[in-house]
Amino acid sequence: PTGRLRVHALPGFVLGHLAQVLQRFQERYPQIVLDMIVNDAAIDPVKEGFDCALQIFPPRSEELISKKLFPVRRVFCATPEYVRRHGMPRHPRDLLGHRIGWYSGYPTRERLAFHGEAGTVQLELKPVLLTNSVHLLREYALEHAGIVCLPTLVASDAVLDGRLRLMLPEHPLSSFWLSVFYPATVRSALKLKLFLEVLEQGFAGALPPWDRPLLERGLIGERLID
């Protein structure tokens, strides 16, 4: 197989996780040129001229097929230094007294549900930082600036090495799925099929590699909340 494959992907997924898969793909298929556009926008690959899009939120289109890759769990976290200065939230409503960094692209905006043994707590946050970059949120937290909500695929390393500490782990949040969206009739059908096979070998399943050590340490639960 030869030619170009145009792929649109989220930076939260690409940075730190995708390069190894790309290297494996190009070792197998050296004549395929990957044209990767990295952006947080949820796009319609048909209208934008891409062969596929790796994203969490589906575009509004009936011309697409979607294939789930892995769940995207979310956690609240902050540095131990921030906790030392400002205290640890013990209940979801305690977050209203803290500086919060929040991803601006969620469909529910700043509204979310915390799930726990005593039931569900509905809350509307009052963030002091809104951004479409989860990596900026991570850096903001590492500067001891506040509590942020991050996908575990971005937060896992810093949580495991102690730079970030989980907040309210007994009140898990709902998860999303990162999916591949592609046209029902795609121009690069063979190249896309081969690319999806390599992606699925690397990531398909209910427990991604960055979540496994968190689960083994008891920092997150295995059950997914829709």
PDB file of C-alpha atoms in Angstrom:
ATOM      1  CA  PRO A   1       0.000   0.000   0.000  1.00  0.00           C
ATOM      2  CA  THR A   2       1.232   3.470  -0.917  1.00  0.00           C
ATOM      3  CA  GLY A   3       0.025   7.053  -0.749  1.00  0.00           C
ATOM      4  CA  ARG A   4      -1.072   9.552   1.882  1.00  0.00           C
ATOM      5  CA  LEU A   5      -3.364   9.014   4.860  1.00  0.00           C
ATOM      6  CA  ARG A   6      -4.788  12.165   6.441  1.00  0.00           C
ATOM      7  CA  VAL A   7      -5.535  11.826  10.160  1.00  0.00           C
ATOM      8  CA  HIS A   8      -6.953  14.390  12.590  1.00  0.00           C
ATOM      9  CA  ALA A   9      -6.227  13.701  16.274  1.00  0.00           C
ATOM     10  CA  LEU A  10      -6.526  15.225  19.734  1.00  0.00           C
ATOM     11  CA  PRO A  11      -3.288  16.570  21.249  1.00  0.00           C
ATOM     12  CA  GLY A  12      -4.265  15.054  24.621  1.00  0.00           C
ATOM     13  CA  PHE A  13      -4.003  11.624  23.010  1.00  0.00           C
ATOM     14  CA  VAL A  14      -1.175  12.235  20.563  1.00  0.00           C
ATOM     15  CA  LEU A  15       1.371  13.752  22.953  1.00  0.00           C
ATOM     16  CA  GLY A  16       3.055  10.978  24.886  1.00  0.00           C
ATOM     17  CA  HIS A  17       1.042   8.053  23.528  1.00  0.00           C
ATOM     18  CA  LEU A  18       0.790   7.866  19.732  1.00  0.00           C
ATOM     19  CA  ALA A  19       4.366   8.089  18.414  1.00  0.00           C
ATOM     20  CA  GLN A  20       5.126   4.444  19.230  1.00  0.00           C
ATOM     21  CA  VAL A  21       2.047   3.323  17.297  1.00  0.00           C
ATOM     22  CA  LEU A  22       3.017   5.499  14.327  1.00  0.00           C
ATOM     23  CA  GLN A  23       6.522   4.024  14.346  1.00  0.00           C
ATOM     24  CA  ARG A  24       5.096   0.486  14.382  1.00  0.00           C
ATOM     25  CA  PHE A  25       2.705   1.327  11.540  1.00  0.00           C
ATOM     26  CA  GLN A  26       5.420   2.809   9.348  1.00  0.00           C
ATOM     27  CA  GLU A  27       7.727  -0.144   9.939  1.00  0.00           C
ATOM     28  CA  ARG A  28       5.031  -2.375   8.477  1.00  0.00           C
ATOM     29  CA  TYR A  29       3.908  -0.018   5.706  1.00  0.00           C
ATOM     30  CA  PRO A  30       6.850   2.238   4.811  1.00  0.00           C
ATOM     31  CA  GLN A  31       5.251   3.516   1.592  1.00  0.00           C
ATOM     32  CA  ILE A  32       2.288   5.131   3.382  1.00  0.00           C
ATOM     33  CA  VAL A  33       2.781   8.812   4.255  1.00  0.00           C
ATOM     34  CA  LEU A  34       0.927   9.875   7.398  1.00  0.00           C
ATOM     35  CA  ASP A  35      -0.385  13.440   7.326  1.00  0.00           C
ATOM     36  CA  MET A  36      -1.254  14.100  10.992  1.00  0.00           C
ATOM     37  CA  ILE A  37      -3.119  17.246  12.036  1.00  0.00           C
ATOM     38  CA  VAL A  38      -3.252  17.695  15.811  1.00  0.00           C
ATOM     39  CA  ASN A  39      -6.077  19.862  17.115  1.00  0.00           C
ATOM     40  CA  ASP A  40      -8.628  19.884  19.936  1.00  0.00           C
ATOM     41  CA  ALA A  41     -11.564  20.654  17.649  1.00  0.00           C
ATOM     42  CA  ALA A  42     -14.236  18.006  17.025  1.00  0.00           C
ATOM     43  CA  ILE A  43     -14.378  17.880  13.243  1.00  0.00           C
ATOM     44  CA  ASP A  44     -16.355  16.144  10.533  1.00  0.00           C
ATOM     45  CA  PRO A  45     -13.685  14.310   8.506  1.00  0.00           C
ATOM     46  CA  VAL A  46     -15.938  14.232   5.446  1.00  0.00           C
ATOM     47  CA  LYS A  47     -16.261  18.012   5.306  1.00  0.00           C
ATOM     48  CA  GLU A  48     -12.651  18.656   6.326  1.00  0.00           C
ATOM     49  CA  GLY A  49     -11.094  16.189   3.879  1.00  0.00           C
ATOM     50  CA  PHE A  50      -9.597  13.723   6.373  1.00  0.00           C
ATOM     51  CA  ASP A  51      -9.549   9.954   6.090  1.00  0.00           C
ATOM     52  CA  CYS A  52     -10.340   9.645   9.800  1.00  0.00           C
ATOM     53  CA  ALA A  53     -10.534  11.627  13.043  1.00  0.00           C
ATOM     54  CA  LEU A  54      -9.475  10.423  16.500  1.00  0.00           C
ATOM     55  CA  GLN A  55     -11.650  12.324  18.953  1.00  0.00           C
ATOM     56  CA  ILE A  56     -13.955  12.028  21.935  1.00  0.00           C
ATOM     57  CA  PHE A  57     -17.038  13.969  20.874  1.00  0.00           C
ATOM     58  CA  PRO A  58     -18.840  12.884  17.690  1.00  0.00           C
ATOM     59  CA  PRO A  59     -19.383  15.341  14.851  1.00  0.00           C
ATOM     60  CA  ARG A  60     -22.908  15.979  13.666  1.00  0.00           C
ATOM     61  CA  SER A  61     -22.936  13.810  10.589  1.00  0.00           C
ATOM     62  CA  GLU A  62     -24.846  10.728   9.453  1.00  0.00           C
ATOM     63  CA  GLU A  63     -22.198   9.837   6.884  1.00  0.00           C
ATOM     64  CA  LEU A  64     -19.696   8.493   9.400  1.00  0.00           C
ATOM     65  CA  ILE A  65     -18.779   5.186  10.973  1.00  0.00           C
ATOM     66  CA  SER A  66     -17.365   5.210  14.499  1.00  0.00           C
ATOM     67  CA  LYS A  67     -15.168   2.642  16.226  1.00  0.00           C
ATOM     68  CA  LYS A  68     -14.412   2.871  19.947  1.00  0.00           C
ATOM     69  CA  LEU A  69     -10.765   2.599  20.943  1.00  0.00           C
ATOM     70  CA  PHE A  70     -10.540   3.107  24.711  1.00  0.00           C
ATOM     71  CA  PRO A  71     -12.322   4.832  27.605  1.00  0.00           C
ATOM     72  CA  VAL A  72     -11.179   8.254  28.766  1.00  0.00           C
ATOM     73  CA  ARG A  73     -11.419   8.482  32.544  1.00  0.00           C
ATOM     74  CA  ARG A  74     -11.253  11.873  34.265  1.00  0.00           C
ATOM     75  CA  VAL A  75      -9.804  12.774  37.648  1.00  0.00           C
ATOM     76  CA  PHE A  76      -9.439  15.885  39.760  1.00  0.00           C
ATOM     77  CA  CYS A  77      -5.891  16.452  40.931  1.00  0.00           C
ATOM     78  CA  ALA A  78      -3.530  19.014  42.449  1.00  0.00           C
ATOM     79  CA  THR A  79       0.014  19.115  43.772  1.00  0.00           C
ATOM     80  CA  PRO A  80       0.799  18.155  47.388  1.00  0.00           C
ATOM     81  CA  GLU A  81       2.047  21.729  47.820  1.00  0.00           C
ATOM     82  CA  TYR A  82      -1.323  23.153  46.747  1.00  0.00           C
ATOM     83  CA  VAL A  83      -3.050  20.835  49.239  1.00  0.00           C
ATOM     84  CA  ARG A  84      -0.652  21.937  51.971  1.00  0.00           C
ATOM     85  CA  ARG A  85      -1.491  25.583  51.317  1.00  0.00           C
ATOM     86  CA  HIS A  86      -5.218  25.354  50.679  1.00  0.00           C
ATOM     87  CA  GLY A  87      -6.433  22.070  52.126  1.00  0.00           C
ATOM     88  CA  MET A  88      -7.907  18.889  50.704  1.00  0.00           C
ATOM     89  CA  PRO A  89     -11.521  18.913  49.464  1.00  0.00           C
ATOM     90  CA  ARG A  90     -13.497  16.257  51.349  1.00  0.00           C
ATOM     91  CA  HIS A  91     -16.771  16.633  49.443  1.00  0.00           C
ATOM     92  CA  PRO A  92     -17.464  17.680  45.842  1.00  0.00           C
ATOM     93  CA  ARG A  93     -19.036  20.938  47.026  1.00  0.00           C
ATOM     94  CA  ASP A  94     -15.732  21.852  48.672  1.00  0.00           C
ATOM     95  CA  LEU A  95     -14.402  22.453  45.147  1.00  0.00           C
ATOM     96  CA  LEU A  96     -16.419  25.671  45.054  1.00  0.00           C
ATOM     97  CA  GLY A  97     -13.938  27.098  47.561  1.00  0.00           C
ATOM     98  CA  HIS A  98     -10.883  26.267  45.428  1.00  0.00           C
ATOM     99  CA  ARG A  99      -9.237  27.603  42.297  1.00  0.00           C
ATOM    100  CA  ILE A 100     -10.376  25.261  39.505  1.00  0.00           C
ATOM    101  CA  GLY A 101      -8.922  24.712  36.039  1.00  0.00           C
ATOM    102  CA  TRP A 102     -11.389  23.187  33.569  1.00  0.00           C
ATOM    103  CA  TYR A 103     -11.428  21.905  29.988  1.00  0.00           C
ATOM    104  CA  SER A 104     -13.758  24.141  27.989  1.00  0.00           C
ATOM    105  CA  GLY A 105     -14.797  21.591  25.368  1.00  0.00           C
ATOM    106  CA  TYR A 106     -17.132  19.395  27.425  1.00  0.00           C
ATOM    107  CA  PRO A 107     -20.725  19.373  26.082  1.00  0.00           C
ATOM    108  CA  THR A 108     -22.101  19.881  29.608  1.00  0.00           C
ATOM    109  CA  ARG A 109     -19.813  22.909  30.043  1.00  0.00           C
ATOM    110  CA  GLU A 110     -19.069  23.365  33.784  1.00  0.00           C
ATOM    111  CA  ARG A 111     -21.835  21.050  35.021  1.00  0.00           C
ATOM    112  CA  LEU A 112     -20.888  17.545  36.148  1.00  0.00           C
ATOM    113  CA  ALA A 113     -21.961  14.663  38.353  1.00  0.00           C
ATOM    114  CA  PHE A 114     -19.867  13.052  41.092  1.00  0.00           C
ATOM    115  CA  HIS A 115     -20.755   9.416  41.766  1.00  0.00           C
ATOM    116  CA  GLY A 116     -20.269   7.761  45.137  1.00  0.00           C
ATOM    117  CA  GLU A 117     -21.653   5.164  47.509  1.00  0.00           C
ATOM    118  CA  ALA A 118     -24.061   7.701  49.006  1.00  0.00           C
ATOM    119  CA  GLY A 119     -25.434   8.684  45.602  1.00  0.00           C
ATOM    120  CA  THR A 120     -24.766  11.270  42.933  1.00  0.00           C
ATOM    121  CA  VAL A 121     -23.820  14.872  43.616  1.00  0.00           C
ATOM    122  CA  GLN A 122     -24.660  17.367  40.860  1.00  0.00           C
ATOM    123  CA  LEU A 123     -22.471  20.446  40.773  1.00  0.00           C
ATOM    124  CA  GLU A 124     -21.819  23.473  38.586  1.00  0.00           C
ATOM    125  CA  LEU A 125     -18.200  24.523  38.930  1.00  0.00           C
ATOM    126  CA  LYS A 126     -16.907  28.088  38.948  1.00  0.00           C
ATOM    127  CA  PRO A 127     -13.512  27.681  37.251  1.00  0.00           C
ATOM    128  CA  VAL A 128     -10.951  30.468  37.253  1.00  0.00           C
ATOM    129  CA  LEU A 129      -9.214  28.960  34.197  1.00  0.00           C
ATOM    130  CA  LEU A 130     -11.011  27.655  31.115  1.00  0.00           C
ATOM    131  CA  THR A 131      -8.958  26.235  28.260  1.00  0.00           C
ATOM    132  CA  ASN A 132      -9.211  23.773  25.387  1.00  0.00           C
ATOM    133  CA  SER A 133      -5.746  22.374  26.268  1.00  0.00           C
ATOM    134  CA  VAL A 134      -5.547  19.579  28.826  1.00  0.00           C
ATOM    135  CA  HIS A 135      -1.764  19.906  28.740  1.00  0.00           C
ATOM    136  CA  LEU A 136      -2.023  23.531  29.833  1.00  0.00           C
ATOM    137  CA  LEU A 137      -4.271  22.404  32.700  1.00  0.00           C
ATOM    138  CA  ARG A 138      -1.633  19.876  33.719  1.00  0.00           C
ATOM    139  CA  GLU A 139       1.115  22.504  33.716  1.00  0.00           C
ATOM    140  CA  TYR A 140      -1.167  24.893  35.615  1.00  0.00           C
ATOM    141  CA  ALA A 141      -1.655  22.279  38.331  1.00  0.00           C
ATOM    142  CA  LEU A 142       2.068  21.518  38.496  1.00  0.00           C
ATOM    143  CA  GLU A 143       2.677  25.205  39.273  1.00  0.00           C
ATOM    144  CA  HIS A 144       0.559  24.703  42.440  1.00  0.00           C
ATOM    145  CA  ALA A 145      -2.008  27.084  40.951  1.00  0.00           C
ATOM    146  CA  GLY A 146      -5.186  25.114  41.569  1.00  0.00           C
ATOM    147  CA  ILE A 147      -7.158  21.884  41.240  1.00  0.00           C
ATOM    148  CA  VAL A 148      -7.719  20.683  37.692  1.00  0.00           C
ATOM    149  CA  CYS A 149      -9.769  17.989  36.018  1.00  0.00           C
ATOM    150  CA  LEU A 150      -7.644  15.898  33.655  1.00  0.00           C
ATOM    151  CA  PRO A 151      -8.051  12.740  31.606  1.00  0.00           C
ATOM    152  CA  THR A 152      -5.906   9.985  33.102  1.00  0.00           C
ATOM    153  CA  LEU A 153      -4.019   9.649  29.817  1.00  0.00           C
ATOM    154  CA  VAL A 154      -2.536  13.095  30.594  1.00  0.00           C
ATOM    155  CA  ALA A 155      -2.396  12.891  34.406  1.00  0.00           C
ATOM    156  CA  SER A 156      -1.226   9.311  35.007  1.00  0.00           C
ATOM    157  CA  ASP A 157       2.556   9.814  34.991  1.00  0.00           C
ATOM    158  CA  ALA A 158       2.450  12.793  37.351  1.00  0.00           C
ATOM    159  CA  VAL A 159       0.065  10.996  39.712  1.00  0.00           C
ATOM    160  CA  LEU A 160       2.229   7.874  39.811  1.00  0.00           C
ATOM    161  CA  ASP A 161       5.436   9.776  40.571  1.00  0.00           C
ATOM    162  CA  GLY A 162       3.781  11.912  43.247  1.00  0.00           C
ATOM    163  CA  ARG A 163       3.829  15.293  41.524  1.00  0.00           C
ATOM    164  CA  LEU A 164       0.027  15.294  41.421  1.00  0.00           C
ATOM    165  CA  ARG A 165      -2.374  13.908  43.997  1.00  0.00           C
ATOM    166  CA  LEU A 166      -5.911  12.729  43.265  1.00  0.00           C
ATOM    167  CA  MET A 167      -8.782  14.706  44.754  1.00  0.00           C
ATOM    168  CA  LEU A 168     -12.082  13.044  45.718  1.00  0.00           C
ATOM    169  CA  PRO A 169     -11.207   9.591  44.275  1.00  0.00           C
ATOM    170  CA  GLU A 170     -14.214   8.128  46.123  1.00  0.00           C
ATOM    171  CA  HIS A 171     -16.455  10.293  43.887  1.00  0.00           C
ATOM    172  CA  PRO A 172     -15.570   9.145  40.333  1.00  0.00           C
ATOM    173  CA  LEU A 173     -16.714  11.087  37.279  1.00  0.00           C
ATOM    174  CA  SER A 174     -18.325   9.762  34.130  1.00  0.00           C
ATOM    175  CA  SER A 175     -16.015   8.625  31.353  1.00  0.00           C
ATOM    176  CA  PHE A 176     -15.938   9.259  27.624  1.00  0.00           C
ATOM    177  CA  TRP A 177     -14.649   7.080  24.796  1.00  0.00           C
ATOM    178  CA  LEU A 178     -12.006   8.039  22.291  1.00  0.00           C
ATOM    179  CA  SER A 179     -13.248   6.808  18.949  1.00  0.00           C
ATOM    180  CA  VAL A 180     -12.159   6.752  15.342  1.00  0.00           C
ATOM    181  CA  PHE A 181     -14.628   8.476  13.016  1.00  0.00           C
ATOM    182  CA  TYR A 182     -14.375   7.907   9.290  1.00  0.00           C
ATOM    183  CA  PRO A 183     -16.610   8.148   6.204  1.00  0.00           C
ATOM    184  CA  ALA A 184     -18.708   5.157   5.212  1.00  0.00           C
ATOM    185  CA  THR A 185     -17.173   5.400   1.739  1.00  0.00           C
ATOM    186  CA  VAL A 186     -13.548   6.362   2.252  1.00  0.00           C
ATOM    187  CA  ARG A 187     -11.073   7.062  -0.527  1.00  0.00           C
ATOM    188  CA  SER A 188      -8.178   5.380   1.273  1.00  0.00           C
ATOM    189  CA  ALA A 189     -10.049   2.278   2.420  1.00  0.00           C
ATOM    190  CA  LEU A 190      -7.073  -0.123   2.494  1.00  0.00           C
ATOM    191  CA  LYS A 191      -4.657   2.334   4.132  1.00  0.00           C
ATOM    192  CA  LEU A 192      -7.268   3.265   6.742  1.00  0.00           C
ATOM    193  CA  LYS A 193      -8.048  -0.404   7.465  1.00  0.00           C
ATOM    194  CA  LEU A 194      -4.346  -1.098   8.097  1.00  0.00           C
ATOM    195  CA  PHE A 195      -4.011   2.001  10.294  1.00  0.00           C
ATOM    196  CA  LEU A 196      -7.042   1.024  12.378  1.00  0.00           C
ATOM    197  CA  GLU A 197      -5.648  -2.484  12.864  1.00  0.00           C
ATOM    198  CA  VAL A 198      -2.428  -1.094  14.351  1.00  0.00           C
ATOM    199  CA  LEU A 199      -4.364   1.369  16.541  1.00  0.00           C
ATOM    200  CA  GLU A 200      -6.586  -1.374  17.901  1.00  0.00           C
ATOM    201  CA  GLN A 201      -3.600  -3.593  18.667  1.00  0.00           C
ATOM    202  CA  GLY A 202      -2.117  -0.783  20.738  1.00  0.00           C
ATOM    203  CA  PHE A 203      -5.165   0.590  22.531  1.00  0.00           C
ATOM    204  CA  ALA A 204      -8.400  -1.371  22.167  1.00  0.00           C
ATOM    205  CA  GLY A 205      -9.836  -2.610  25.452  1.00  0.00           C
ATOM    206  CA  ALA A 206     -11.415  -1.369  28.654  1.00  0.00           C
ATOM    207  CA  LEU A 207      -8.116  -0.732  30.454  1.00  0.00           C
ATOM    208  CA  PRO A 208      -5.567   1.434  28.599  1.00  0.00           C
ATOM    209  CA  PRO A 209      -1.877   1.115  29.567  1.00  0.00           C
ATOM    210  CA  TRP A 210      -1.819   4.448  31.453  1.00  0.00           C
ATOM    211  CA  ASP A 211      -4.788   3.363  33.603  1.00  0.00           C
ATOM    212  CA  ARG A 212      -3.415  -0.054  34.564  1.00  0.00           C
ATOM    213  CA  PRO A 213      -0.874   1.144  37.176  1.00  0.00           C
ATOM    214  CA  LEU A 214      -3.474   3.504  38.669  1.00  0.00           C
ATOM    215  CA  LEU A 215      -5.862   0.586  39.060  1.00  0.00           C
ATOM    216  CA  GLU A 216      -3.152  -1.684  40.499  1.00  0.00           C
ATOM    217  CA  ARG A 217      -2.413   0.915  43.186  1.00  0.00           C
ATOM    218  CA  GLY A 218      -6.086   1.343  43.981  1.00  0.00           C
ATOM    219  CA  LEU A 219      -6.129   4.961  42.823  1.00  0.00           C
ATOM    220  CA  ILE A 220      -8.999   4.459  40.361  1.00  0.00           C
ATOM    221  CA  GLY A 221     -11.764   1.894  40.049  1.00  0.00           C
ATOM    222  CA  GLU A 222     -12.139  -0.488  37.122  1.00  0.00           C
ATOM    223  CA  ARG A 223     -15.848   0.200  36.680  1.00  0.00           C
ATOM    224  CA  LEU A 224     -16.685   2.734  34.011  1.00  0.00           C
ATOM    225  CA  ILE A 225     -19.425   5.289  34.614  1.00  0.00           C
ATOM    226  CA  ASP A 226     -21.296   6.377  31.501  1.00  0.00           C
TER     227      ASP A 226
END
